[in-house]
Short mmCIF file of C-alpha atoms and ligand atoms in Angstrom, two decimals:
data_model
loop_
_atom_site.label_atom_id
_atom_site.label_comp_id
_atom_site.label_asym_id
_atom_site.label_seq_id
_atom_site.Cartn_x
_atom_site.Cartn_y
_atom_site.Cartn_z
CA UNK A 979 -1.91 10.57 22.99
CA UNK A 980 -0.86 7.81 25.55
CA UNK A 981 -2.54 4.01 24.38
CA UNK A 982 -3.96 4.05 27.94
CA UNK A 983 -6.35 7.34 26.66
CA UNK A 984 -7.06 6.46 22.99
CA UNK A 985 -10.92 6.28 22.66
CA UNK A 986 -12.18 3.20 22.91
CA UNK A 987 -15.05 1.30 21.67
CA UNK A 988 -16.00 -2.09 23.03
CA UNK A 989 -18.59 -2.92 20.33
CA UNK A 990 -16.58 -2.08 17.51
CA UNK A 991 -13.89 -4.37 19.06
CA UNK A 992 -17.05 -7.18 18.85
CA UNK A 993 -18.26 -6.70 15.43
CA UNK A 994 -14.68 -5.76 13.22
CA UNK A 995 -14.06 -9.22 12.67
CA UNK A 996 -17.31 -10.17 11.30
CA UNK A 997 -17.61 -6.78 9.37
CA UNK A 998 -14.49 -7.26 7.43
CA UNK A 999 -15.10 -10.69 6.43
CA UNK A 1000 -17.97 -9.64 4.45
CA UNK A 1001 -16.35 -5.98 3.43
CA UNK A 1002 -13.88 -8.74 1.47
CA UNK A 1003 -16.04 -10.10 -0.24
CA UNK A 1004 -18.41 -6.96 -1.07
CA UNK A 1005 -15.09 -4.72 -1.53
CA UNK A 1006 -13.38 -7.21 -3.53
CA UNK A 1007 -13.03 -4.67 -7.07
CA UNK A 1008 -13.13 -1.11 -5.22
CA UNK A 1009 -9.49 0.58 -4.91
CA UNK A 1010 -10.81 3.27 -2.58
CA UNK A 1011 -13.49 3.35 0.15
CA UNK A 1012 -14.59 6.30 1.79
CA UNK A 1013 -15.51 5.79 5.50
CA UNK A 1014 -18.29 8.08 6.67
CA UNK A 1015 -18.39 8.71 10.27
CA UNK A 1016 -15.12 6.95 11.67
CA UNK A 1017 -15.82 7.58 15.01
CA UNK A 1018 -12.36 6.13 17.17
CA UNK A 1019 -10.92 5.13 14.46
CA UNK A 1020 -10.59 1.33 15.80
CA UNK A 1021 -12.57 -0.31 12.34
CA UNK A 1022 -10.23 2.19 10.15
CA UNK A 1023 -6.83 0.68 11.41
CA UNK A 1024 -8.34 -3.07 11.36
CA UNK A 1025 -10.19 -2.79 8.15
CA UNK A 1026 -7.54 -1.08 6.52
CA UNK A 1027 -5.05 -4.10 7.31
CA UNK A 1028 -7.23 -6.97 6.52
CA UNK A 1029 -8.14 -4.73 3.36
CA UNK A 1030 -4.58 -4.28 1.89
CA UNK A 1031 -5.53 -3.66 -2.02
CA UNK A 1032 -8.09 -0.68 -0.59
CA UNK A 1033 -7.05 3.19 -0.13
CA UNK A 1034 -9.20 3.54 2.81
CA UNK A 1035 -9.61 7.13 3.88
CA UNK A 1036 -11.38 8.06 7.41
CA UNK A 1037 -13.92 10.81 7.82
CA UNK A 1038 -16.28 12.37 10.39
CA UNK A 1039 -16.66 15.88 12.05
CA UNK A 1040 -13.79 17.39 13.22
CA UNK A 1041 -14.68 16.49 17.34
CA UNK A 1042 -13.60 13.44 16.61
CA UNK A 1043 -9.94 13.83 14.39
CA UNK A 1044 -7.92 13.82 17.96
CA UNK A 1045 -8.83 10.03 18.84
CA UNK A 1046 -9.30 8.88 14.83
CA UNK A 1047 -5.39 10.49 14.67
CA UNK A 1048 -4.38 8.83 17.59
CA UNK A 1049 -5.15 5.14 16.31
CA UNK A 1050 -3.60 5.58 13.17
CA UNK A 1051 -0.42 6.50 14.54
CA UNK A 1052 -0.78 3.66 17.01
CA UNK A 1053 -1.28 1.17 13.85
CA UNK A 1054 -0.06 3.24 11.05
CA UNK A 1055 -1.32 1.46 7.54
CA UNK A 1056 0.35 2.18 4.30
CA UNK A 1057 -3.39 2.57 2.96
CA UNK A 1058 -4.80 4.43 5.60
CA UNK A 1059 -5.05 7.95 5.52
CA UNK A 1060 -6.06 10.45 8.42
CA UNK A 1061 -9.17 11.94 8.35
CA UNK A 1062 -11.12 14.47 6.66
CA UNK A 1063 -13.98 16.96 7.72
CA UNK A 1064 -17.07 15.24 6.67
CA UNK A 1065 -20.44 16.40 7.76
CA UNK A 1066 -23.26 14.34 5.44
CA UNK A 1067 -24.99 17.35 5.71
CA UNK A 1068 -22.10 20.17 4.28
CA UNK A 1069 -20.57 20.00 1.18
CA UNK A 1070 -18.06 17.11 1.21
CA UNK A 1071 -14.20 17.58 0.91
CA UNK A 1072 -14.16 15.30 -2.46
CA UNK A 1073 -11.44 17.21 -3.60
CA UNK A 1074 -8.92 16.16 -1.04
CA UNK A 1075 -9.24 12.55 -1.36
CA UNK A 1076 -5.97 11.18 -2.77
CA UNK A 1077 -8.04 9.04 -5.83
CA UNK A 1078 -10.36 11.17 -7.57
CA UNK A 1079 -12.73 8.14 -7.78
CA UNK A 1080 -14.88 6.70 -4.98
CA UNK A 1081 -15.93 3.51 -6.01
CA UNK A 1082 -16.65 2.31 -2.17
CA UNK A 1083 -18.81 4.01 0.67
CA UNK A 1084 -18.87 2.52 4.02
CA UNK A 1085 -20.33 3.41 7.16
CA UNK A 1086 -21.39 1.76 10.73
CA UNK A 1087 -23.27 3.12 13.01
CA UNK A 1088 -24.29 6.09 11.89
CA UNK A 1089 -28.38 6.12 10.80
CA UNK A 1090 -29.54 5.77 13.93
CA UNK A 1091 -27.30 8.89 15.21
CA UNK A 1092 -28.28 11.02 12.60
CA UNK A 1093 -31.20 12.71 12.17
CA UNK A 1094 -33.68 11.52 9.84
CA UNK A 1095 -33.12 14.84 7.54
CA UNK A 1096 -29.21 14.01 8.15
CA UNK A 1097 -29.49 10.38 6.76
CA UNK A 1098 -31.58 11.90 3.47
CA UNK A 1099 -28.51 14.59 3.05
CA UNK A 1100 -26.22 10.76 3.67
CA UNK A 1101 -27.50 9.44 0.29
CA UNK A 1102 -27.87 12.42 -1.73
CA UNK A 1103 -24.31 12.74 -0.90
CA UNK A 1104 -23.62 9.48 -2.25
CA UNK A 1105 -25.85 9.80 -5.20
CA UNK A 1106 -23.92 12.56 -5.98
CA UNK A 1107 -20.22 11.66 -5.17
CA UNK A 1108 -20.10 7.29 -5.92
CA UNK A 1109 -18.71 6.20 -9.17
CA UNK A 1110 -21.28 4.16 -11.45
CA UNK A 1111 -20.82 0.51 -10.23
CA UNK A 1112 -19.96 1.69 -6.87
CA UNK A 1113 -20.40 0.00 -3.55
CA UNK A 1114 -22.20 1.33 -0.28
CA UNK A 1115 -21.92 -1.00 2.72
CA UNK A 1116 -23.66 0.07 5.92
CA UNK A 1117 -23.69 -1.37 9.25
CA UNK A 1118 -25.86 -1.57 11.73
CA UNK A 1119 -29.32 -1.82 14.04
CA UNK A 1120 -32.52 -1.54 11.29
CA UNK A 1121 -36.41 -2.57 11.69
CA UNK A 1122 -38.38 -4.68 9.03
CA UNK A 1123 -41.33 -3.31 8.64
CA UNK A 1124 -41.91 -1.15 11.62
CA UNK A 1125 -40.94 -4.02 13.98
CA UNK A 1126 -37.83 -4.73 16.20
CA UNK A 1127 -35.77 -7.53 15.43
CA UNK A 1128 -34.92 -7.83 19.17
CA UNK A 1129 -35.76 -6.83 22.66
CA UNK A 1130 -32.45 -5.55 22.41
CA UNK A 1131 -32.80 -3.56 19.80
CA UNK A 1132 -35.97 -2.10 21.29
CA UNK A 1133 -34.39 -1.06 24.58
CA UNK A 1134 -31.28 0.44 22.29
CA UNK A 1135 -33.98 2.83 20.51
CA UNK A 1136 -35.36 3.74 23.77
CA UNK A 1137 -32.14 4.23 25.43
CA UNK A 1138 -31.20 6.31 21.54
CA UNK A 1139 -34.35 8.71 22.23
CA UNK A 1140 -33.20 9.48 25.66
CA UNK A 1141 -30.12 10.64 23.83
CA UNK A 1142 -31.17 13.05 21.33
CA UNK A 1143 -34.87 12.50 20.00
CA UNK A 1144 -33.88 12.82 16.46
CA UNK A 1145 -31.80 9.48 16.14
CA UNK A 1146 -33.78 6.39 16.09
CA UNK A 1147 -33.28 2.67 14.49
CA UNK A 1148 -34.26 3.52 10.54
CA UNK A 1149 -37.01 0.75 8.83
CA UNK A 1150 -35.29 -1.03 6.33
CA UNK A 1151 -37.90 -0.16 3.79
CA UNK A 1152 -37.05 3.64 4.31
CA UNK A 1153 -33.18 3.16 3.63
CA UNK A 1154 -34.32 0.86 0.77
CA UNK A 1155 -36.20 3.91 -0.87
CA UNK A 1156 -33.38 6.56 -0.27
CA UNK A 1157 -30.93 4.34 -1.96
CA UNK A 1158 -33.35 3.78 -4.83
CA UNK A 1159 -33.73 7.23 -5.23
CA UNK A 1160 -29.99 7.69 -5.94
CA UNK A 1161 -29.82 4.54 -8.55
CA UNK A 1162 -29.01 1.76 -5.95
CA UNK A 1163 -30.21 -1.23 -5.10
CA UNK A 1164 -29.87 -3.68 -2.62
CA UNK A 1165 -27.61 -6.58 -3.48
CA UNK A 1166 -27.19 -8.22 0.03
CA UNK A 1167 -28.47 -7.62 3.44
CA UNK A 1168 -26.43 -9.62 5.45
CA UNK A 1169 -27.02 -10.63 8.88
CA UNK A 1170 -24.51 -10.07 11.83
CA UNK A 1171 -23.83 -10.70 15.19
CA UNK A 1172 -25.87 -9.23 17.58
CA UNK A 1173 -29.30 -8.32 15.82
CA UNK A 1174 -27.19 -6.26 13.36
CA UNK A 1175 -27.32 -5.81 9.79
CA UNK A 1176 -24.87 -5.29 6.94
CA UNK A 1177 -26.39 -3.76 3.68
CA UNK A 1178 -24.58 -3.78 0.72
CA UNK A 1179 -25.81 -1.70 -1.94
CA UNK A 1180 -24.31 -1.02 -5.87
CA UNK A 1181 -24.94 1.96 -7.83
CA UNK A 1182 -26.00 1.84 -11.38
CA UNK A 1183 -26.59 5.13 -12.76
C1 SAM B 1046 -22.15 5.71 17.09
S1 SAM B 1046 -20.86 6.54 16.26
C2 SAM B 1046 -20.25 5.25 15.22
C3 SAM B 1046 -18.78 5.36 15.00
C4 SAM B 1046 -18.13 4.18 14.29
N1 SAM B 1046 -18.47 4.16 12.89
C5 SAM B 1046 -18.48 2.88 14.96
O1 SAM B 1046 -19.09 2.00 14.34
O2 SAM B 1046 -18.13 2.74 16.14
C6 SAM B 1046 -21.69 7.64 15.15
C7 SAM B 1046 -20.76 8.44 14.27
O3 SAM B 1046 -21.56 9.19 13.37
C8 SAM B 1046 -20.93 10.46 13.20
N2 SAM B 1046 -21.90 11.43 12.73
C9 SAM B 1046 -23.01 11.88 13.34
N3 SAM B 1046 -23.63 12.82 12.61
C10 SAM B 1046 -22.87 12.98 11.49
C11 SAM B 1046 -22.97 13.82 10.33
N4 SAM B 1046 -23.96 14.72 10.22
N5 SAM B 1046 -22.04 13.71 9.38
C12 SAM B 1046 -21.02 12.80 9.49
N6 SAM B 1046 -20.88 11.99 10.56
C13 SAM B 1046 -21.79 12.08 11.54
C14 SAM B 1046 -20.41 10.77 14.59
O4 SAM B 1046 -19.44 11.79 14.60
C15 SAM B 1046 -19.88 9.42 15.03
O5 SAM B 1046 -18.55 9.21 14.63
#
């Protein structure tokens, strides 16, 4: 694929910087993260430089593999590795990762796309499939108790309904209860740039 027609993603171009320096820091004992929902690709080949000591393995439904391939051979990683098929709400390919243990989840963006019955399959996946100790970090848009935390964010959950009336800006509280359900709890919601959020969650079985 020529550069010129990679898929491209302003935002994620806005927010990688910020997201790894905290993925550092949350990351900092995990050897392999699984990445749910990779979209482009763009955060893979970033994160996966400024991440050196991580395996970091890409994943999302196959309609996206094309573009997620294309950036990694545009900035090939020694710890990157192409994607696999992973629907949240299939069975997921655990048996192809290269490290039997996943002792890291990450995703961004990806709650407010799915549907709300998607998003419960999310963390029963990861109930099921993180390591004791393990981390989840997940970016993105979330309300505090029923309430916007912008304008912004308000028009972006309008403009999300218009899209598909299933995906919607998840309350924090809600996200808060799936992951307790699954033996994790909260450890830091960070804030980010641009009314975002970045939760980071450890399990303890
Ligand atoms: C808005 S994009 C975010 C992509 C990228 N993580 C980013 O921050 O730019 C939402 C992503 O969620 C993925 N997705 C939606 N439903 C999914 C599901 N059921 N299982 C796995 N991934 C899903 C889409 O394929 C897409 O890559």
């Amino acid at each position: 694929m020529p550069v010129s027609s990679l898929p491209y993603s302003q935002s994620c171009e806005n927010n990688k910087s910020a997201i790894a320096a905290v993925l550092e820091q949350c990351f900092n004992q995990s050897s392999q993260v699984l990445e749910v929902g990779s979209g482009t690709g763009q955060h893979a080949v970033f994160f996966a430089k400024m991440l050196p000591h991580l395996l970091w393995q890409t994943s999302d439904q196959a309609v996206n593999h094309a573009g997620i391939n294309a950036w990694l051979a545009q900035e090939p990683s020694p710890n990157l590795r192409a994607p696999l098929t992973l629907d949240v709400s299939q069975d997921w390919p655990i048996a192809l990762l290269e490290k039997p243990l996943i002792d890291a989840i990450f995703t961004a963006n990806t709650l407010h796309i799915m549907s709300k019955g998607m998003v419960e399959d999310f963390f029963t996946g990861i109930g099921k499939h993180l390591a004791n100790k393990g981390q989840f970090c997940v970016y993105g848009p979330f309300n505090y108790q029923g309430r916007y935390s912008s304008e912004s964010n308000r028009n972006f959950d309008k403009w999300l309904f218009e899209q598909n009336p299933q995906s919607a800006i998840r309350d924090i509280e809600w996200i808060m209860a799936l992951a307790a359900k699954q033996s994790m709890q909260l450890v830091t919601d960070y804030p980010m740039p641009a009314n975002n959020r970045l939760l980071h969650f450890e399990k303890h079985a």
